[in-house]
PDB file of C-alpha atoms in Angstrom:
ATOM      1  CA  MET A   2      25.143   3.504 -30.998  1.00 54.00           C
ATOM      2  CA  ARG A   3      23.852   3.354 -27.807  1.00 58.00           C
ATOM      3  CA  LYS A   4      26.166   1.765 -25.188  1.00 66.00           C
ATOM      4  CA  ILE A   5      23.637  -1.456 -23.328  1.00 68.00           C
ATOM      5  CA  THR A   6      24.475  -0.813 -19.492  1.00 67.00           C
ATOM      6  CA  ARG A   7      24.513  -3.857 -17.363  1.00 67.00           C
ATOM      7  CA  PHE A   8      21.773  -3.511 -15.599  1.00 61.00           C
ATOM      8  CA  GLU A   9      19.895  -3.539 -19.186  1.00 62.00           C
ATOM      9  CA  ARG A  10      21.618  -6.533 -20.545  1.00 64.00           C
ATOM     10  CA  PHE A  11      20.531  -8.538 -17.257  1.00 60.00           C
ATOM     11  CA  LEU A  12      16.765  -7.993 -17.007  1.00 56.00           C
ATOM     12  CA  GLY A  13      16.724  -8.230 -21.078  1.00 60.00           C
ATOM     13  CA  PRO A  14      15.985  -5.164 -23.190  1.00 63.00           C
ATOM     14  CA  GLU A  15      11.997  -5.828 -22.998  1.00 61.00           C
ATOM     15  CA  ASN A  16      12.222  -6.127 -18.942  1.00 62.00           C
ATOM     16  CA  TYR A  17      14.201  -2.626 -19.511  1.00 66.00           C
ATOM     17  CA  ARG A  18      11.669  -0.536 -21.548  1.00 68.00           C
ATOM     18  CA  VAL A  19       8.886  -2.281 -19.215  1.00 68.00           C
ATOM     19  CA  LEU A  20      10.541  -0.666 -16.028  1.00 69.00           C
ATOM     20  CA  VAL A  21      11.845   2.231 -17.618  1.00 71.00           C
ATOM     21  CA  GLY A  22       8.395   3.722 -18.914  1.00 70.00           C
ATOM     22  CA  LEU A  23       6.927   3.528 -15.303  1.00 71.00           C
ATOM     23  CA  PHE A  24       8.635   5.864 -14.819  1.00 74.00           C
ATOM     24  CA  LYS A  25       8.775   7.825 -17.067  1.00 77.00           C
ATOM     25  CA  THR A  26       5.087   9.796 -16.108  1.00 80.00           C
ATOM     26  CA  PRO A  27       4.338  11.782 -13.569  1.00 84.00           C
ATOM     27  CA  ALA A  28       1.093   9.119 -11.900  1.00 83.00           C
ATOM     28  CA  SER A  29       3.921   6.513 -12.617  1.00 84.00           C
ATOM     29  CA  ILE A  30       6.033   7.942 -10.379  1.00 88.00           C
ATOM     30  CA  ALA A  31       3.110   9.421  -7.902  1.00 90.00           C
ATOM     31  CA  GLY A  32       1.842   6.183  -7.343  1.00 90.00           C
ATOM     32  CA  PHE A  33       4.942   4.496  -6.647  1.00 90.00           C
ATOM     33  CA  ILE A  34       5.824   7.348  -4.592  1.00 93.00           C
ATOM     34  CA  LEU A  35       2.823   6.701  -2.297  1.00 94.00           C
ATOM     35  CA  ILE A  36       2.941   3.187  -2.934  1.00 93.00           C
ATOM     36  CA  SER A  37       6.557   3.200  -0.626  1.00 94.00           C
ATOM     37  CA  PHE A  38       4.990   5.844   1.954  1.00 95.00           C
ATOM     38  CA  PHE A  39       3.529   3.480   3.246  1.00 96.00           C
ATOM     39  CA  ILE A  40       5.359   0.517   3.179  1.00 95.00           C
ATOM     40  CA  LEU A  41       7.617   2.507   4.939  1.00 96.00           C
ATOM     41  CA  VAL A  42       4.454   3.463   7.481  1.00 96.00           C
ATOM     42  CA  ALA A  43       3.448  -0.468   7.783  1.00 95.00           C
ATOM     43  CA  LEU A  44       7.142  -1.450   8.145  1.00 95.00           C
ATOM     44  CA  ALA A  45       7.824   1.664  11.356  1.00 94.00           C
ATOM     45  CA  ALA A  46       3.961   0.598  12.491  1.00 93.00           C
ATOM     46  CA  PRO A  47       5.568  -0.992  16.091  1.00 93.00           C
ATOM     47  CA  VAL A  48       7.430   1.992  15.657  1.00 92.00           C
ATOM     48  CA  LEU A  49       5.332   4.906  14.760  1.00 92.00           C
ATOM     49  CA  ALA A  50       2.557   2.994  16.778  1.00 90.00           C
ATOM     50  CA  PRO A  51       3.698   0.276  19.881  1.00 90.00           C
ATOM     51  CA  PRO A  52       0.994  -1.995  20.316  1.00 90.00           C
ATOM     52  CA  VAL A  53      -0.615  -2.211  23.520  1.00 87.00           C
ATOM     53  CA  THR A  54      -0.455  -5.815  24.102  1.00 84.00           C
ATOM     54  CA  PRO A  55       2.462  -7.440  21.316  1.00 84.00           C
ATOM     55  CA  SER A  56       1.132 -10.861  21.378  1.00 87.00           C
ATOM     56  CA  ASP A  57      -1.860  -8.531  19.983  1.00 88.00           C
ATOM     57  CA  PRO A  58      -0.693  -6.087  17.863  1.00 91.00           C
ATOM     58  CA  TYR A  59      -3.672  -5.769  15.411  1.00 91.00           C
ATOM     59  CA  SER A  60      -5.823  -5.111  18.601  1.00 90.00           C
ATOM     60  CA  ILE A  61      -6.305  -1.467  18.734  1.00 90.00           C
ATOM     61  CA  PRO A  62      -6.151  -0.672  22.355  1.00 90.00           C
ATOM     62  CA  ARG A  63      -9.042   0.905  24.195  1.00 89.00           C
ATOM     63  CA  ASP A  64      -9.456   4.469  25.799  1.00 86.00           C
ATOM     64  CA  GLY A  65     -12.855   3.820  28.322  1.00 82.00           C
ATOM     65  CA  PHE A  66     -15.853   2.431  26.676  1.00 85.00           C
ATOM     66  CA  LYS A  67     -18.020   5.716  26.546  1.00 85.00           C
ATOM     67  CA  SER A  68     -19.925   5.713  23.026  1.00 84.00           C
ATOM     68  CA  GLN A  69     -18.607   9.312  23.042  1.00 87.00           C
ATOM     69  CA  PRO A  70     -15.647   9.841  19.998  1.00 87.00           C
ATOM     70  CA  ARG A  71     -12.943  12.334  21.399  1.00 87.00           C
ATOM     71  CA  GLU A  72     -11.800  14.910  20.013  1.00 88.00           C
ATOM     72  CA  MET A  73      -7.774  14.967  18.149  1.00 87.00           C
ATOM     73  CA  GLY A  74      -5.359  15.486  20.871  1.00 84.00           C
ATOM     74  CA  SER A  75      -6.984  14.471  23.936  1.00 87.00           C
ATOM     75  CA  GLU A  76      -5.354  12.914  26.176  1.00 85.00           C
ATOM     76  CA  TRP A  77      -5.054   8.572  26.712  1.00 84.00           C
ATOM     77  CA  THR A  78      -6.225   7.597  30.425  1.00 84.00           C
ATOM     78  CA  LYS A  79      -6.292   4.074  30.412  1.00 82.00           C
ATOM     79  CA  ASN A  80      -4.239   1.257  28.117  1.00 77.00           C
ATOM     80  CA  VAL A  81      -1.763   3.735  27.471  1.00 80.00           C
ATOM     81  CA  PRO A  82       1.534   3.010  25.661  1.00 81.00           C
ATOM     82  CA  ASP A  83       4.989   3.003  25.542  1.00 81.00           C
ATOM     83  CA  ILE A  84       6.106   5.809  24.187  1.00 82.00           C
ATOM     84  CA  PRO A  85       8.665   6.353  21.018  1.00 84.00           C
ATOM     85  CA  PHE A  86      11.828   8.261  21.084  1.00 83.00           C
ATOM     86  CA  TRP A  87      10.527  10.426  17.873  1.00 84.00           C
ATOM     87  CA  TYR A  88       6.822  11.948  20.183  1.00 83.00           C
ATOM     88  CA  LYS A  89       8.062  14.147  22.532  1.00 83.00           C
ATOM     89  CA  ALA A  90      10.023  15.888  19.294  1.00 82.00           C
ATOM     90  CA  VAL A  91       7.023  15.773  17.074  1.00 81.00           C
ATOM     91  CA  THR A  92       4.977  16.060  19.419  1.00 79.00           C
ATOM     92  CA  GLY A  93       6.257  19.024  22.300  1.00 79.00           C
ATOM     93  CA  ASN A  94       3.742  16.404  24.645  1.00 77.00           C
ATOM     94  CA  ASP A  95       5.301  14.441  27.654  1.00 80.00           C
ATOM     95  CA  GLU A  96       2.394  12.699  27.633  1.00 84.00           C
ATOM     96  CA  TRP A  97       0.797  10.289  25.345  1.00 85.00           C
ATOM     97  CA  VAL A  98      -2.593  11.584  23.308  1.00 87.00           C
ATOM     98  CA  HIS A  99      -4.889  10.541  20.802  1.00 87.00           C
ATOM     99  CA  LEU A 100      -3.198  12.128  17.576  1.00 87.00           C
ATOM    100  CA  PHE A 101      -6.326  11.261  15.624  1.00 90.00           C
ATOM    101  CA  GLY A 102      -9.460  11.060  18.211  1.00 89.00           C
ATOM    102  CA  THR A 103     -10.992   8.201  19.423  1.00 90.00           C
ATOM    103  CA  ALA A 104     -13.295   6.007  17.372  1.00 89.00           C
ATOM    104  CA  GLN A 105     -16.807   5.335  19.397  1.00 87.00           C
ATOM    105  CA  GLY A 106     -16.256   2.925  22.540  1.00 88.00           C
ATOM    106  CA  GLN A 107     -12.301   5.173  21.908  1.00 89.00           C
ATOM    107  CA  TYR A 108     -10.862   3.051  19.795  1.00 91.00           C
ATOM    108  CA  ASP A 109      -7.460   5.115  18.978  1.00 91.00           C
ATOM    109  CA  ILE A 110      -8.206   5.873  15.507  1.00 92.00           C
ATOM    110  CA  TYR A 111      -4.278   6.735  14.892  1.00 92.00           C
ATOM    111  CA  TYR A 112      -3.497   3.133  15.824  1.00 93.00           C
ATOM    112  CA  GLY A 113      -6.066   1.349  13.389  1.00 93.00           C
ATOM    113  CA  VAL A 114      -5.091   3.741  11.001  1.00 95.00           C
ATOM    114  CA  ILE A 115      -1.184   2.225  11.246  1.00 95.00           C
ATOM    115  CA  TRP A 116      -1.744  -0.774  11.293  1.00 94.00           C
ATOM    116  CA  GLY A 117      -4.331  -1.062   8.625  1.00 94.00           C
ATOM    117  CA  THR A 118      -2.086  -0.197   6.563  1.00 95.00           C
ATOM    118  CA  ARG A 119       0.080  -4.411   7.795  1.00 94.00           C
ATOM    119  CA  THR A 120      -3.566  -5.170   7.094  1.00 93.00           C
ATOM    120  CA  ALA A 121      -3.880  -3.629   3.750  1.00 94.00           C
ATOM    121  CA  PHE A 122      -0.774  -4.965   2.372  1.00 94.00           C
ATOM    122  CA  LYS A 123      -1.315  -8.225   4.577  1.00 93.00           C
ATOM    123  CA  THR A 124      -4.570  -9.182   2.510  1.00 93.00           C
ATOM    124  CA  GLY A 125      -4.525  -6.997  -0.527  1.00 92.00           C
ATOM    125  CA  LEU A 126      -0.632  -8.818  -1.928  1.00 92.00           C
ATOM    126  CA  LEU A 127      -2.371 -12.236  -0.077  1.00 94.00           C
ATOM    127  CA  VAL A 128      -4.818 -12.972  -2.342  1.00 94.00           C
ATOM    128  CA  VAL A 129      -3.693 -10.984  -5.170  1.00 93.00           C
ATOM    129  CA  ILE A 130      -1.079 -14.003  -5.251  1.00 93.00           C
ATOM    130  CA  SER A 131      -2.802 -16.942  -4.927  1.00 94.00           C
ATOM    131  CA  THR A 132      -6.111 -16.018  -6.955  1.00 94.00           C
ATOM    132  CA  LEU A 133      -2.592 -15.436 -10.264  1.00 92.00           C
ATOM    133  CA  LEU A 134      -1.099 -18.731  -9.086  1.00 92.00           C
ATOM    134  CA  ILE A 135      -5.199 -20.366  -9.712  1.00 93.00           C
ATOM    135  CA  GLY A 136      -6.419 -18.648 -12.354  1.00 92.00           C
ATOM    136  CA  VAL A 137      -2.979 -18.573 -13.995  1.00 90.00           C
ATOM    137  CA  ILE A 138      -2.468 -22.135 -13.519  1.00 90.00           C
ATOM    138  CA  VAL A 139      -6.951 -22.918 -14.250  1.00 91.00           C
ATOM    139  CA  GLY A 140      -6.990 -21.021 -17.588  1.00 89.00           C
ATOM    140  CA  SER A 141      -2.800 -22.734 -18.968  1.00 88.00           C
ATOM    141  CA  VAL A 142      -4.644 -26.329 -18.675  1.00 88.00           C
ATOM    142  CA  SER A 143      -7.312 -25.538 -20.250  1.00 88.00           C
ATOM    143  CA  ALA A 144      -6.331 -23.553 -22.869  1.00 86.00           C
ATOM    144  CA  TYR A 145      -2.925 -26.129 -24.262  1.00 82.00           C
ATOM    145  CA  TYR A 146      -5.460 -29.224 -23.600  1.00 85.00           C
ATOM    146  CA  GLY A 147      -8.549 -27.576 -25.272  1.00 81.00           C
ATOM    147  CA  GLY A 148     -11.651 -29.336 -25.556  1.00 84.00           C
ATOM    148  CA  LEU A 149     -13.348 -31.395 -23.628  1.00 89.00           C
ATOM    149  CA  VAL A 150     -11.340 -29.910 -21.050  1.00 88.00           C
ATOM    150  CA  ASP A 151     -10.705 -26.858 -21.790  1.00 87.00           C
ATOM    151  CA  ASN A 152     -15.442 -26.291 -22.584  1.00 90.00           C
ATOM    152  CA  ILE A 153     -15.453 -27.681 -19.447  1.00 91.00           C
ATOM    153  CA  ILE A 154     -13.350 -25.487 -17.458  1.00 90.00           C
ATOM    154  CA  MET A 155     -14.658 -22.363 -18.758  1.00 90.00           C
ATOM    155  CA  ARG A 156     -18.601 -23.130 -18.485  1.00 91.00           C
ATOM    156  CA  PHE A 157     -17.830 -23.530 -14.816  1.00 91.00           C
ATOM    157  CA  VAL A 158     -15.962 -20.270 -14.870  1.00 90.00           C
ATOM    158  CA  ASP A 159     -18.435 -18.476 -16.992  1.00 89.00           C
ATOM    159  CA  VAL A 160     -21.208 -19.670 -14.522  1.00 89.00           C
ATOM    160  CA  LEU A 161     -19.830 -18.230 -11.932  1.00 89.00           C
ATOM    161  CA  LEU A 162     -18.983 -15.383 -13.445  1.00 87.00           C
ATOM    162  CA  VAL A 163     -22.429 -14.678 -13.427  1.00 88.00           C
ATOM    163  CA  LEU A 164     -22.679 -13.798 -10.005  1.00 85.00           C
ATOM    164  CA  PRO A 165     -22.122  -9.917  -8.399  1.00 87.00           C
ATOM    165  CA  THR A 166     -18.572 -10.687  -7.227  1.00 85.00           C
ATOM    166  CA  LEU A 167     -18.336  -8.773  -4.246  1.00 84.00           C
ATOM    167  CA  MET A 168     -22.529 -10.826  -3.355  1.00 88.00           C
ATOM    168  CA  ALA A 169     -20.491 -13.720  -3.767  1.00 90.00           C
ATOM    169  CA  THR A 170     -17.946 -12.634  -1.790  1.00 90.00           C
ATOM    170  CA  LEU A 171     -20.146 -11.079   1.100  1.00 90.00           C
ATOM    171  CA  ILE A 172     -22.786 -14.478   1.819  1.00 91.00           C
ATOM    172  CA  LEU A 173     -19.508 -16.420   0.941  1.00 92.00           C
ATOM    173  CA  ALA A 174     -18.057 -14.914   4.003  1.00 91.00           C
ATOM    174  CA  ALA A 175     -20.878 -14.545   5.645  1.00 89.00           C
ATOM    175  CA  VAL A 176     -21.424 -18.072   5.963  1.00 91.00           C
ATOM    176  CA  LEU A 177     -17.170 -19.402   6.946  1.00 90.00           C
ATOM    177  CA  THR A 178     -18.026 -16.319   9.582  1.00 87.00           C
ATOM    178  CA  PRO A 179     -20.009 -19.237  12.338  1.00 87.00           C
ATOM    179  CA  VAL A 180     -17.972 -21.987  10.726  1.00 88.00           C
ATOM    180  CA  ILE A 181     -13.932 -20.910  11.051  1.00 87.00           C
ATOM    181  CA  GLY A 182     -14.130 -17.731  13.923  1.00 84.00           C
ATOM    182  CA  ARG A 183     -14.053 -13.994  13.338  1.00 84.00           C
ATOM    183  CA  SER A 184     -10.501 -13.569  11.940  1.00 85.00           C
ATOM    184  CA  THR A 185      -9.421 -12.789   7.717  1.00 86.00           C
ATOM    185  CA  LEU A 186      -9.057 -15.907   7.000  1.00 90.00           C
ATOM    186  CA  PRO A 187     -13.109 -15.809   5.665  1.00 91.00           C
ATOM    187  CA  VAL A 188     -12.772 -13.002   3.910  1.00 91.00           C
ATOM    188  CA  LEU A 189      -9.296 -14.411   2.142  1.00 93.00           C
ATOM    189  CA  ILE A 190     -11.086 -17.779   1.466  1.00 93.00           C
ATOM    190  CA  SER A 191     -13.612 -15.059  -0.101  1.00 93.00           C
ATOM    191  CA  LEU A 192     -11.700 -13.317  -2.025  1.00 93.00           C
ATOM    192  CA  ILE A 193     -10.043 -15.652  -3.110  1.00 94.00           C
ATOM    193  CA  ALA A 194     -12.737 -18.018  -4.570  1.00 92.00           C
ATOM    194  CA  PHE A 195     -14.145 -15.342  -6.432  1.00 91.00           C
ATOM    195  CA  GLY A 196     -11.318 -13.464  -7.583  1.00 90.00           C
ATOM    196  CA  TRP A 197      -9.004 -15.917  -9.653  1.00 90.00           C
ATOM    197  CA  LEU A 198     -11.877 -16.421 -12.719  1.00 90.00           C
ATOM    198  CA  GLY A 199     -10.679 -12.907 -15.033  1.00 87.00           C
ATOM    199  CA  TYR A 200      -6.973 -13.414 -14.331  1.00 89.00           C
ATOM    200  CA  ALA A 201      -8.497 -17.697 -15.847  1.00 89.00           C
ATOM    201  CA  ARG A 202     -10.251 -15.749 -18.591  1.00 88.00           C
ATOM    202  CA  ILE A 203      -7.268 -13.355 -20.213  1.00 86.00           C
ATOM    203  CA  ILE A 204      -4.332 -16.256 -19.666  1.00 87.00           C
ATOM    204  CA  ARG A 205      -6.177 -18.667 -22.015  1.00 86.00           C
ATOM    205  CA  GLY A 206      -7.400 -16.497 -24.191  1.00 84.00           C
ATOM    206  CA  ASP A 207      -3.661 -15.382 -24.907  1.00 81.00           C
ATOM    207  CA  ILE A 208      -2.193 -19.254 -24.303  1.00 83.00           C
ATOM    208  CA  LEU A 209      -4.719 -19.865 -27.452  1.00 82.00           C
ATOM    209  CA  SER A 210      -3.047 -17.552 -30.272  1.00 78.00           C
ATOM    210  CA  LEU A 211       0.148 -18.972 -28.488  1.00 77.00           C
ATOM    211  CA  LYS A 212       0.078 -21.962 -28.678  1.00 75.00           C
ATOM    212  CA  GLU A 213       0.712 -22.828 -32.070  1.00 74.00           C
ATOM    213  CA  ARG A 214       3.284 -20.789 -32.298  1.00 76.00           C
ATOM    214  CA  ASP A 215       6.307 -21.733 -34.368  1.00 74.00           C
ATOM    215  CA  TYR A 216       8.636 -21.945 -31.273  1.00 73.00           C
ATOM    216  CA  VAL A 217       6.332 -24.571 -29.363  1.00 74.00           C
ATOM    217  CA  LEU A 218       5.270 -27.212 -32.358  1.00 75.00           C
ATOM    218  CA  ALA A 219       9.095 -27.195 -32.956  1.00 81.00           C
ATOM    219  CA  ALA A 220       8.647 -27.604 -28.656  1.00 75.00           C
ATOM    220  CA  ARG A 221       6.672 -30.562 -28.875  1.00 75.00           C
ATOM    221  CA  VAL A 222       8.848 -32.278 -32.156  1.00 77.00           C
ATOM    222  CA  ILE A 223      12.248 -32.090 -29.635  1.00 80.00           C
ATOM    223  CA  GLY A 224      10.086 -33.839 -27.295  1.00 75.00           C
ATOM    224  CA  ASN A 225      10.072 -31.523 -24.349  1.00 76.00           C
ATOM    225  CA  THR A 226       7.080 -32.071 -22.142  1.00 77.00           C
ATOM    226  CA  ASP A 227       3.813 -30.011 -22.408  1.00 72.00           C
ATOM    227  CA  SER A 228       4.495 -29.077 -18.697  1.00 76.00           C
ATOM    228  CA  ARG A 229       7.764 -27.380 -19.655  1.00 79.00           C
ATOM    229  CA  ILE A 230       6.366 -26.689 -22.631  1.00 78.00           C
ATOM    230  CA  LEU A 231       3.351 -24.426 -21.056  1.00 78.00           C
ATOM    231  CA  PHE A 232       5.573 -22.796 -18.124  1.00 77.00           C
ATOM    232  CA  ARG A 233       9.147 -22.699 -20.147  1.00 77.00           C
ATOM    233  CA  HIS A 234       7.449 -21.617 -22.881  1.00 74.00           C
ATOM    234  CA  ILE A 235       3.816 -20.120 -23.185  1.00 78.00           C
ATOM    235  CA  ILE A 236       2.996 -18.932 -20.148  1.00 79.00           C
ATOM    236  CA  PRO A 237       5.750 -15.997 -20.000  1.00 78.00           C
ATOM    237  CA  ASN A 238       5.225 -14.908 -22.964  1.00 75.00           C
ATOM    238  CA  ALA A 239       1.552 -14.631 -22.447  1.00 76.00           C
ATOM    239  CA  ILE A 240       1.382 -14.117 -18.440  1.00 77.00           C
ATOM    240  CA  PHE A 241       2.294 -10.110 -19.379  1.00 74.00           C
ATOM    241  CA  PRO A 242      -1.602  -8.794 -19.825  1.00 73.00           C
ATOM    242  CA  THR A 243      -2.141 -11.121 -16.421  1.00 80.00           C
ATOM    243  CA  LEU A 244       0.277  -9.462 -14.735  1.00 78.00           C
ATOM    244  CA  VAL A 245      -2.123  -5.398 -15.611  1.00 75.00           C
ATOM    245  CA  LEU A 246      -4.831  -7.285 -14.314  1.00 78.00           C
ATOM    246  CA  ALA A 247      -2.625  -8.273 -10.610  1.00 84.00           C
ATOM    247  CA  SER A 248      -0.931  -5.263 -10.308  1.00 79.00           C
ATOM    248  CA  LEU A 249      -5.092  -3.485 -10.645  1.00 78.00           C
ATOM    249  CA  ALA A 250      -6.731  -5.389  -8.835  1.00 86.00           C
ATOM    250  CA  ILE A 251      -4.470  -5.031  -5.112  1.00 88.00           C
ATOM    251  CA  GLY A 252      -6.370  -1.968  -4.663  1.00 87.00           C
ATOM    252  CA  ASP A 253      -9.985  -3.290  -5.927  1.00 88.00           C
ATOM    253  CA  VAL A 254      -9.266  -6.399  -2.644  1.00 91.00           C
ATOM    254  CA  VAL A 255      -8.590  -4.150   0.082  1.00 91.00           C
ATOM    255  CA  LEU A 256     -11.263  -2.034  -0.709  1.00 90.00           C
ATOM    256  CA  SER A 257     -13.685  -5.445  -0.598  1.00 90.00           C
ATOM    257  CA  PHE A 258     -11.548  -6.213   1.915  1.00 91.00           C
ATOM    258  CA  ALA A 259     -12.100  -2.854   3.984  1.00 90.00           C
ATOM    259  CA  ALA A 260     -16.029  -3.299   2.907  1.00 88.00           C
ATOM    260  CA  LEU A 261     -16.774  -6.625   4.316  1.00 89.00           C
ATOM    261  CA  SER A 262     -14.965  -5.042   7.472  1.00 87.00           C
ATOM    262  CA  PHE A 263     -17.089  -2.401   7.426  1.00 86.00           C
ATOM    263  CA  LEU A 264     -20.365  -3.915   6.917  1.00 84.00           C
ATOM    264  CA  GLY A 265     -18.943  -7.039  10.369  1.00 82.00           C
ATOM    265  CA  ILE A 266     -18.014  -9.965   8.874  1.00 85.00           C
ATOM    266  CA  GLY A 267     -15.237 -11.583   9.599  1.00 79.00           C
ATOM    267  CA  VAL A 268     -12.905  -9.657  11.150  1.00 83.00           C
ATOM    268  CA  GLN A 269     -13.607  -9.507  15.561  1.00 85.00           C
ATOM    269  CA  VAL A 270     -14.391  -5.596  16.095  1.00 85.00           C
ATOM    270  CA  GLY A 271     -11.529  -3.749  16.888  1.00 86.00           C
ATOM    271  CA  TYR A 272      -9.312  -5.672  14.597  1.00 90.00           C
ATOM    272  CA  ALA A 273      -6.806  -3.036  13.233  1.00 90.00           C
ATOM    273  CA  ASP A 274      -8.161  -2.593   9.467  1.00 91.00           C
ATOM    274  CA  TRP A 275      -9.382   0.529   8.572  1.00 92.00           C
ATOM    275  CA  GLY A 276     -12.251  -0.760   7.053  1.00 90.00           C
ATOM    276  CA  GLN A 277     -13.143  -1.132  10.549  1.00 89.00           C
ATOM    277  CA  VAL A 278     -11.580   2.185  12.254  1.00 90.00           C
ATOM    278  CA  LEU A 279     -14.845   3.267   9.741  1.00 90.00           C
ATOM    279  CA  ALA A 280     -17.194   0.722  10.422  1.00 88.00           C
ATOM    280  CA  PHE A 281     -17.002   3.204  14.212  1.00 88.00           C
ATOM    281  CA  ALA A 282     -18.317   5.542  12.381  1.00 85.00           C
ATOM    282  CA  ARG A 283     -21.905   4.535  11.166  1.00 83.00           C
ATOM    283  CA  ASN A 284     -23.066   5.679  14.117  1.00 82.00           C
ATOM    284  CA  TRP A 285     -22.021   9.370  14.022  1.00 83.00           C
ATOM    285  CA  ILE A 286     -22.950  10.288  10.623  1.00 79.00           C
ATOM    286  CA  SER A 287     -24.549  13.349  11.478  1.00 78.00           C
ATOM    287  CA  SER A 288     -22.685  15.068  12.836  1.00 81.00           C
ATOM    288  CA  LEU A 289     -19.345  15.207  11.144  1.00 79.00           C
ATOM    289  CA  ASP A 290     -19.430  18.664  11.590  1.00 82.00           C
ATOM    290  CA  THR A 291     -17.968  18.616  14.881  1.00 86.00           C
ATOM    291  CA  TYR A 292     -16.169  14.145  14.776  1.00 86.00           C
ATOM    292  CA  TRP A 293     -14.893  14.746  11.199  1.00 90.00           C
ATOM    293  CA  TYR A 294     -12.031  13.118  12.088  1.00 90.00           C
ATOM    294  CA  ILE A 295     -13.305   9.386  12.796  1.00 90.00           C
ATOM    295  CA  ILE A 296     -13.748   9.477   8.768  1.00 91.00           C
ATOM    296  CA  ALA A 297     -11.009  11.050   7.765  1.00 91.00           C
ATOM    297  CA  TRP A 298      -8.093   9.876   8.766  1.00 93.00           C
ATOM    298  CA  PRO A 299      -8.889   5.869   7.864  1.00 93.00           C
ATOM    299  CA  GLY A 300     -10.837   7.193   5.043  1.00 92.00           C
ATOM    300  CA  LEU A 301      -7.566   9.371   3.048  1.00 94.00           C
ATOM    301  CA  ALA A 302      -4.915   6.389   4.377  1.00 95.00           C
ATOM    302  CA  LEU A 303      -7.965   3.503   1.624  1.00 94.00           C
ATOM    303  CA  VAL A 304      -8.138   6.348  -0.713  1.00 94.00           C
ATOM    304  CA  LEU A 305      -4.334   6.869  -0.957  1.00 95.00           C
ATOM    305  CA  TYR A 306      -4.042   3.450  -1.130  1.00 94.00           C
ATOM    306  CA  VAL A 307      -5.521   2.340  -3.015  1.00 92.00           C
ATOM    307  CA  MET A 308      -4.873   5.332  -6.037  1.00 92.00           C
ATOM    308  CA  GLY A 309      -1.610   4.335  -5.621  1.00 92.00           C
ATOM    309  CA  PHE A 310      -2.459   1.374  -6.769  1.00 89.00           C
ATOM    310  CA  ASN A 311      -4.127   2.102  -9.622  1.00 87.00           C
ATOM    311  CA  LEU A 312      -1.138   4.772 -11.103  1.00 88.00           C
ATOM    312  CA  VAL A 313       1.275   1.999 -11.438  1.00 85.00           C
ATOM    313  CA  GLY A 314      -1.790  -0.278 -12.375  1.00 80.00           C
ATOM    314  CA  ASP A 315      -2.095   1.787 -14.976  1.00 80.00           C
ATOM    315  CA  ALA A 316       1.168   3.379 -16.029  1.00 79.00           C
ATOM    316  CA  LEU A 317       1.705  -0.245 -16.281  1.00 76.00           C
ATOM    317  CA  ARG A 318      -0.912  -1.203 -18.677  1.00 74.00           C
ATOM    318  CA  ASP A 319      -0.154   1.620 -21.373  1.00 73.00           C
ATOM    319  CA  VAL A 320       3.994   0.476 -21.170  1.00 72.00           C
ATOM    320  CA  LEU A 321       2.421  -3.061 -21.991  1.00 66.00           C
ATOM    321  CA  ASP A 322       0.308  -2.169 -24.697  1.00 61.00           C
ATOM    322  CA  PRO A 323       1.826  -2.256 -28.344  1.00 50.00           C
ATOM    323  CA  LYS A 324      -0.579   0.677 -29.768  1.00 47.00           C
ATOM    324  CA  MET A 325       1.249   2.570 -26.704  1.00 49.00           C
ATOM    325  CA  ARG A 326       4.604   2.125 -27.553  1.00 49.00           C
ATOM    326  CA  GLY A 327       6.791   5.132 -28.450  1.00 47.00           C
ATOM    327  CA  LYS A 328       4.459   7.397 -26.324  1.00 50.00           C
ATOM    328  CA  VAL A 329       5.647   6.418 -22.333  1.00 47.00           C
TER     329      VAL A 329
END
């Protein structure tokens, strides 16, 4: 008979099975490695790329105003950042250089990639957590009370789901940007406004199948309030499929934010975001044989970041799928 560890007893058998299953497949391990790497980069951003203006660290420093990009390893001449302790030992240079080159307008690509990692985590987690909370609450209320409440809420959700999400987000962000000003806020509001719909639909379906279970009926009989039944007994047992969708959505949110930033919507020019850095390469697409680095570095960061979360999300989906039990 297998001995139950303290850690397993603390997590519970089901949660322990999920956690162990996540570390059994090479794909999920690769995903965790990628995510851990980006977490370390985000935490160490002030050391890896010291900001020229500490009060505005997300502003990419410029080394002049010329339109033509400069090659990797070219020397800094203006707005030179402080040299961190690791720099000389790793690069062998006494002077700070543009490690990844510069983009159009002499924006330092290396700085944009490093601090863009923080932007990716900030936007991805904020949007996913916000949309998850809204979707879970709306979907739970709709399913639990049913009837007219369910009809009104779900018809509203259906109308919004008809709209192409990215296009609707783009239009709303474009409308909000002149009102709020250029920042991450218009894009974040737009992504949240259309991002909770899928969560509401999924958790509604799961709760409809759970609310007539014996343990829910027993909770009603002994006098538990609707809120206690919903948040204590129903949602914890229905939320797993929604969590899988949320884990997969982090990469999609970052891609959407980068796409809107690439189009010039939301953030101001020079903001440390991978989409913004890629936008600097638009006028040099025909010269990528020479200026390949202006797309390669931010593009690689974006691809690996999204891949990491998608690999973990796929593994989580397989672990939570009853049909896959015993295979992962």
